[in-house]
CSV table of C-alpha atoms in Angstrom, one decimal:
chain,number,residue,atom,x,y,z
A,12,UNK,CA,-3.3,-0.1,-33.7
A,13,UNK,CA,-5.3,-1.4,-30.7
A,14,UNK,CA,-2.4,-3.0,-28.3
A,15,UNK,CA,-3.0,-4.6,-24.5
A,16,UNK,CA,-0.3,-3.8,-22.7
A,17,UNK,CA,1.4,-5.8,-19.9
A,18,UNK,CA,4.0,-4.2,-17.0
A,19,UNK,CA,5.1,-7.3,-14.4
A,20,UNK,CA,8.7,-6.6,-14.1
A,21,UNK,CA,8.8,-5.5,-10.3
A,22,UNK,CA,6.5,-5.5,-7.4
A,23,UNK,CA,2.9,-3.3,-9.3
A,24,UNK,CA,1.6,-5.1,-11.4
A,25,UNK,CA,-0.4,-3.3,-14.5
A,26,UNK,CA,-2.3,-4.1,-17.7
A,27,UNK,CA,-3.0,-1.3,-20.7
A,28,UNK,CA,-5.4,-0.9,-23.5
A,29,UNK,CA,-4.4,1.8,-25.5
A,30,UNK,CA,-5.0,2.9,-29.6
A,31,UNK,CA,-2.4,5.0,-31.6
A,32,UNK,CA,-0.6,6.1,-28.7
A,33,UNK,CA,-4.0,7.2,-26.7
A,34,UNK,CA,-4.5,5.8,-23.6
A,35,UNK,CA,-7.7,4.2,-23.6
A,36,UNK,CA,-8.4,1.6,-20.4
A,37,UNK,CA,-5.9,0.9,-17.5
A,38,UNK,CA,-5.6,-1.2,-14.4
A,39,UNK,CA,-3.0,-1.7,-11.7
A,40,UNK,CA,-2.0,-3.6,-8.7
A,41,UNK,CA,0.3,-3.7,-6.1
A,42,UNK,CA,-1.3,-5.9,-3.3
A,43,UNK,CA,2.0,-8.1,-2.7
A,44,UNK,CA,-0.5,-11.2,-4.6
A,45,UNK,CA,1.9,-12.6,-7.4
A,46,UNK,CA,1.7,-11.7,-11.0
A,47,UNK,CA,0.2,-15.1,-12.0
A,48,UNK,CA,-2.7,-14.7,-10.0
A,49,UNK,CA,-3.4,-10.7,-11.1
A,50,UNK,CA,-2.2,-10.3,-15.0
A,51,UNK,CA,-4.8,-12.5,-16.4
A,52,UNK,CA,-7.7,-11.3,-14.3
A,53,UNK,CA,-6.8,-7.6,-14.9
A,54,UNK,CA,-6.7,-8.5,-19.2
A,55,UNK,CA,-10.1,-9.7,-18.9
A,56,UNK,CA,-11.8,-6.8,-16.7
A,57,UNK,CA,-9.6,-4.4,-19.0
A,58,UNK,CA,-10.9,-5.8,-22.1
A,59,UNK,CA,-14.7,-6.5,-20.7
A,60,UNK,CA,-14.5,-2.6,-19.8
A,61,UNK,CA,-13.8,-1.7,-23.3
A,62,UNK,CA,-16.4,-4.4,-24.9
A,63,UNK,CA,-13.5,-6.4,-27.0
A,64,UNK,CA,-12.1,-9.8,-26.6
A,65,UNK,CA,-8.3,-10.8,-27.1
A,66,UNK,CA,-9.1,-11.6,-31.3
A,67,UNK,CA,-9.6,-7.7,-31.5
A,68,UNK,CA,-6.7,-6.6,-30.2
A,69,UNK,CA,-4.0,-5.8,-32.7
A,70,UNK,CA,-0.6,-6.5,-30.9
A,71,UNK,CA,0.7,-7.7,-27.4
A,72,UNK,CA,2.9,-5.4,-25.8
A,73,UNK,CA,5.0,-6.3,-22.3
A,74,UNK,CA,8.1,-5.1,-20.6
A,75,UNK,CA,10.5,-7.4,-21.4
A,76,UNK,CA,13.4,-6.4,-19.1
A,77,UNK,CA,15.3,-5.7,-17.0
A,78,UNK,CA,13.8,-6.4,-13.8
A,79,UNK,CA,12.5,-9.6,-11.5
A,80,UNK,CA,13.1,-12.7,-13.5
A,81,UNK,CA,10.0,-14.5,-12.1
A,82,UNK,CA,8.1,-11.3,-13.2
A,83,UNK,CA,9.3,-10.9,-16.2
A,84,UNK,CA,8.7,-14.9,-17.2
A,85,UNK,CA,5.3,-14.5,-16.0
A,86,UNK,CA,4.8,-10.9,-18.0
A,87,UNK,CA,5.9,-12.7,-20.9
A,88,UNK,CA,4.7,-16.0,-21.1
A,89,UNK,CA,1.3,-14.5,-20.0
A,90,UNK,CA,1.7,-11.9,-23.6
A,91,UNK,CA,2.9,-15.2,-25.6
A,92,UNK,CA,-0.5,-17.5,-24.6
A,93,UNK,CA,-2.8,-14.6,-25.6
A,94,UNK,CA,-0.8,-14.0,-28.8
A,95,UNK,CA,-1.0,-17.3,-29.7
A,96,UNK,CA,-4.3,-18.0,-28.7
A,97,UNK,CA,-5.8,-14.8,-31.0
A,98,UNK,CA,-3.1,-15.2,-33.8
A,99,UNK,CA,-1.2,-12.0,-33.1
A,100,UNK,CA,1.9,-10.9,-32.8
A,101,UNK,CA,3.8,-9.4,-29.8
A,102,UNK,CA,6.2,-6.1,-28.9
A,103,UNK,CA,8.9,-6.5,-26.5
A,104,UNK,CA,9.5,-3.1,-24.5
A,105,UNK,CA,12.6,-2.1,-22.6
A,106,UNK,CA,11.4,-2.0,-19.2
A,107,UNK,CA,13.3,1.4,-18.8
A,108,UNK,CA,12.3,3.2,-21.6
A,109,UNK,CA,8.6,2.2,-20.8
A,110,UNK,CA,9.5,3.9,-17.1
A,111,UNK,CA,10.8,6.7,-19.3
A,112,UNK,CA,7.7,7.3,-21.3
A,113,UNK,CA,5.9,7.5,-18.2
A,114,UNK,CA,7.3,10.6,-17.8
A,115,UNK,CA,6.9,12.5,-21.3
A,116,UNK,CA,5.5,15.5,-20.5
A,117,UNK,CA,9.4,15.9,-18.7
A,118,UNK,CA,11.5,18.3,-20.0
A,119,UNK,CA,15.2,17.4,-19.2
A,120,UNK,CA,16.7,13.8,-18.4
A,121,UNK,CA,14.9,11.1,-17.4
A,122,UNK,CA,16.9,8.1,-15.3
A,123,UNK,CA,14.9,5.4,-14.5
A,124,UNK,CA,15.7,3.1,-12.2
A,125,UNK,CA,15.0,0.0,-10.6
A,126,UNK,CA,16.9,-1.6,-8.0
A,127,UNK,CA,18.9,-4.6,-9.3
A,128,UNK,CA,20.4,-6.1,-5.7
A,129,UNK,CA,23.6,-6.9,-5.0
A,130,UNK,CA,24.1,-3.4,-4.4
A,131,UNK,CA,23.4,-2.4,-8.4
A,132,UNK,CA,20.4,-0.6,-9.8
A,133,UNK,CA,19.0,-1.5,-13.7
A,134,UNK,CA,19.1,1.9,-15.0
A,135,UNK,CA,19.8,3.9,-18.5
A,136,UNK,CA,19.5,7.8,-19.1
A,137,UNK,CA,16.8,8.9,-21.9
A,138,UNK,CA,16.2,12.7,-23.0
A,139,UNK,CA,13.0,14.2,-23.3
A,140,UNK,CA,11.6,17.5,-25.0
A,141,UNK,CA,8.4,17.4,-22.8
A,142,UNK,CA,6.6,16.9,-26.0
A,143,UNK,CA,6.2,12.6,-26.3
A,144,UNK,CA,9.9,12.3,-28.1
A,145,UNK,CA,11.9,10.4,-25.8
A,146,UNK,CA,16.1,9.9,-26.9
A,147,UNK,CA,17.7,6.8,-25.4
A,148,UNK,CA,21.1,8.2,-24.4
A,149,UNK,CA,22.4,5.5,-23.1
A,150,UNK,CA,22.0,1.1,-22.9
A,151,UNK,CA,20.5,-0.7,-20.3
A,152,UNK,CA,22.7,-1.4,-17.6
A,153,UNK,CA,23.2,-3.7,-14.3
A,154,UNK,CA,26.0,-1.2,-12.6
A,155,UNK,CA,26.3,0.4,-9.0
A,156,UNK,CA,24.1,3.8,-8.0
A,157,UNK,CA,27.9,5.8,-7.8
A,158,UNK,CA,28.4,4.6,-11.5
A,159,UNK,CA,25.2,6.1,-12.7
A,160,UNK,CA,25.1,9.2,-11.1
A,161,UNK,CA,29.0,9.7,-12.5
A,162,UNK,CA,28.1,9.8,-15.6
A,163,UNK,CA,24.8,11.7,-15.7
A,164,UNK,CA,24.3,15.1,-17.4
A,165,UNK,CA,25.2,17.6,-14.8
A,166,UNK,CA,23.8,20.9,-17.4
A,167,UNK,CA,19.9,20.1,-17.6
A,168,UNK,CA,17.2,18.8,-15.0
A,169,UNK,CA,17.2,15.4,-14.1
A,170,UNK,CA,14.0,12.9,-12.8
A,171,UNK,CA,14.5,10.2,-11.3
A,172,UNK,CA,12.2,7.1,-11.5
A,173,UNK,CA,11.3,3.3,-10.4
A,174,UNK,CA,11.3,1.5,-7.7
A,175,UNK,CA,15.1,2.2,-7.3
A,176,UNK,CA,14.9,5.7,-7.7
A,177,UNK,CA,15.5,7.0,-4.2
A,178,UNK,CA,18.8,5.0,-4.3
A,179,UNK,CA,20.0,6.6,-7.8
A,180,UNK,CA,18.4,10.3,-6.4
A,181,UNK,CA,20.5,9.7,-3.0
A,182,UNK,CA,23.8,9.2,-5.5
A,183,UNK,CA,23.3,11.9,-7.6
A,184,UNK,CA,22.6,14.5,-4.9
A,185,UNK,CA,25.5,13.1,-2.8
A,186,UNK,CA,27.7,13.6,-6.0
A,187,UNK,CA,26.6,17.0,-6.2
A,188,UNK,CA,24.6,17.2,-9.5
A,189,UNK,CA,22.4,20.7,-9.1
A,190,UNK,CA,18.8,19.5,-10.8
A,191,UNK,CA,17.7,16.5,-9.3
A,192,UNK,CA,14.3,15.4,-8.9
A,193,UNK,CA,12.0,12.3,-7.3
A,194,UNK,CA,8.6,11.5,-9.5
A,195,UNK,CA,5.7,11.8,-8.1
A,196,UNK,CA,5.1,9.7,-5.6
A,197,UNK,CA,1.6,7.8,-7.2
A,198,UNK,CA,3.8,7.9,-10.6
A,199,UNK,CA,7.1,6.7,-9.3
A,200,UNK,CA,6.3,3.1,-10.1
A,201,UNK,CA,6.5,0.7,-13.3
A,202,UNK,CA,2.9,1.2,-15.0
A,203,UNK,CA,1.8,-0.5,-18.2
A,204,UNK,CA,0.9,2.6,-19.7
A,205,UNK,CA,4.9,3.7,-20.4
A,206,UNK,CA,4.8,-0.2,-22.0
A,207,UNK,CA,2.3,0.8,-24.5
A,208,UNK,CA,3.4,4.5,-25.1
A,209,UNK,CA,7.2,2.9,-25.6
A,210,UNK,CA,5.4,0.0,-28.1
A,211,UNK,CA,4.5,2.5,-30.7
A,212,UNK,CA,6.7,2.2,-33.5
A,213,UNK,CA,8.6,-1.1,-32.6
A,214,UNK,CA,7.6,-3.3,-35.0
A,215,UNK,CA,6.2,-6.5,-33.7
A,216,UNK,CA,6.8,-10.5,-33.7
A,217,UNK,CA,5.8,-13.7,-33.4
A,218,UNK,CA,5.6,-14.7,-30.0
A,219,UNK,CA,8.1,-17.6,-30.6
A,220,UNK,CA,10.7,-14.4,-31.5
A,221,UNK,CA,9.4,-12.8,-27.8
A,222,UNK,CA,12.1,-13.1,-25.1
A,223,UNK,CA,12.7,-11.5,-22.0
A,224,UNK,CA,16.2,-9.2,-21.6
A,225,UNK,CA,17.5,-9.5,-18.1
A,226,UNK,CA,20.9,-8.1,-18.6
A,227,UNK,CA,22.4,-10.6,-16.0
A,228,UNK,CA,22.0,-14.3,-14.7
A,229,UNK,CA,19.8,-15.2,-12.5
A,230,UNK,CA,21.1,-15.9,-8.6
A,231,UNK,CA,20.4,-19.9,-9.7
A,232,UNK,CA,22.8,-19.7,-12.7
A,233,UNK,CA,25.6,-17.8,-10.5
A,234,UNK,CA,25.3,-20.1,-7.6
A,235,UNK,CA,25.5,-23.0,-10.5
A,236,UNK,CA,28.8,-21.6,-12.3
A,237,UNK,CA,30.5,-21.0,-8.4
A,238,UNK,CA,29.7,-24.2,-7.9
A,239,UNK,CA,31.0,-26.0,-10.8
A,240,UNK,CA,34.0,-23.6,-10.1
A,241,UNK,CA,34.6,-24.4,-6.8
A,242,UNK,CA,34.4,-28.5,-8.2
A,243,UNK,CA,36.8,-27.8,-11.1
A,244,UNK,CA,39.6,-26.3,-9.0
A,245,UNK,CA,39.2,-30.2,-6.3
């Protein structure tokens, strides 16, 4: 299966083309220009380079959350035009088990994580056999750097991931885990390879089923509800 793959959930921006799990084409970008402006231009120089247009592509694939709620919108509503447009179907990819197939070829634990604000980091703890099989070992979460690194495996190695990574490494060394390891610096990041690695096997949808998973509300939608709050108890 042929899938174009799309990674817009933080600052990089990153576009895919990859065929039964082989990594054929990929792009990135991480200029500071916004994700509206890149994702469409990198699609069309990704699939020029490979000689195909969006009708010979077999699925969308996109990271569907956590992460920035304008990225993801634009990640996903960019993955639902083409879809619709060429009459195929879409895969929605944890944003953190993408980051976590980034790092296959790991042998240990693998914590990615991306940082969430409000002093909280987006993070979940995967297991892999440095072989491509990744095991999720725990859900998505929105929960403080402390939290995360209390309840991480202490008996094998673990590498840390994301654009939050340095805060979850700082917690886990300053909680005294023995094994604990940064990624590569020029791997560290979100790319939109991990989104079509993580794709294989999910089964795909329409792109009316296609919705982003953000895990929390957005700062508008808090503000809102403390508002209304703050009216109700006049």
């Amino acid at each position: 299966m042929k899938l174009l793959a799309f990674e817009s959930s933080a600052g990089p921006a990153s576009v895919c083309l990859a065929e039964d799990g082989k990594i054929l084409l990929s792009m990135s970008r991480n200029d500071g220009l916004t994700h509206s402006r890149t994702l469409l231009d990198m699609a069309g120089t990704v699939l020029r380079e490979a000689g195909l247009t969006p009708a010979d592509v077999d699925a969308f694939a996109v990271a569907a959350g956590p992460g920035s709620f304008t990225g993801l919108r634009i990640g996903i509503g960019t993955v639902k035009g083409l879809a619709w447009g060429a009459e195929k179907k879409c895969i929605g990819v944890s944003t953190l088990l993408a980051m976590a197939h980034c790092h296959r070829e790991w042998r240990g634990i693998i914590c990615p994580a991306m940082d969430a604000r409000r002093a909280q980091v987006y993070t979940a703890a995967f297991e892999s056999d440095g072989h491509g099989n990744i095991t999720r070992l725990s859900p998505d979460s929105a929960i403080s750097a402390a939290e995360a690194a209390a309840s991480a495996d202490r008996s094998k190695p673990i590498l840390v991931c994301g654009d939050g990574a340095k805060i979850l490494h700082a917690a886990l060394l300053a909680q005294g885990h023995p094994q604990v390891f940064l990624a590569p610096e020029n791997t560290v990041f979100q790319s939109a390879t991990g989104v079509a690695l993580a794709a294989e096997g999910i089964e795909p949808v329409s792109p009316e089923e296609l919705a982003p998973e953000y895990l929390r509300k957005s700062q508008a939608e808090r503000e809102r509800e403390a508002r209304l709050a703050a009216q109700n108890e006049k």
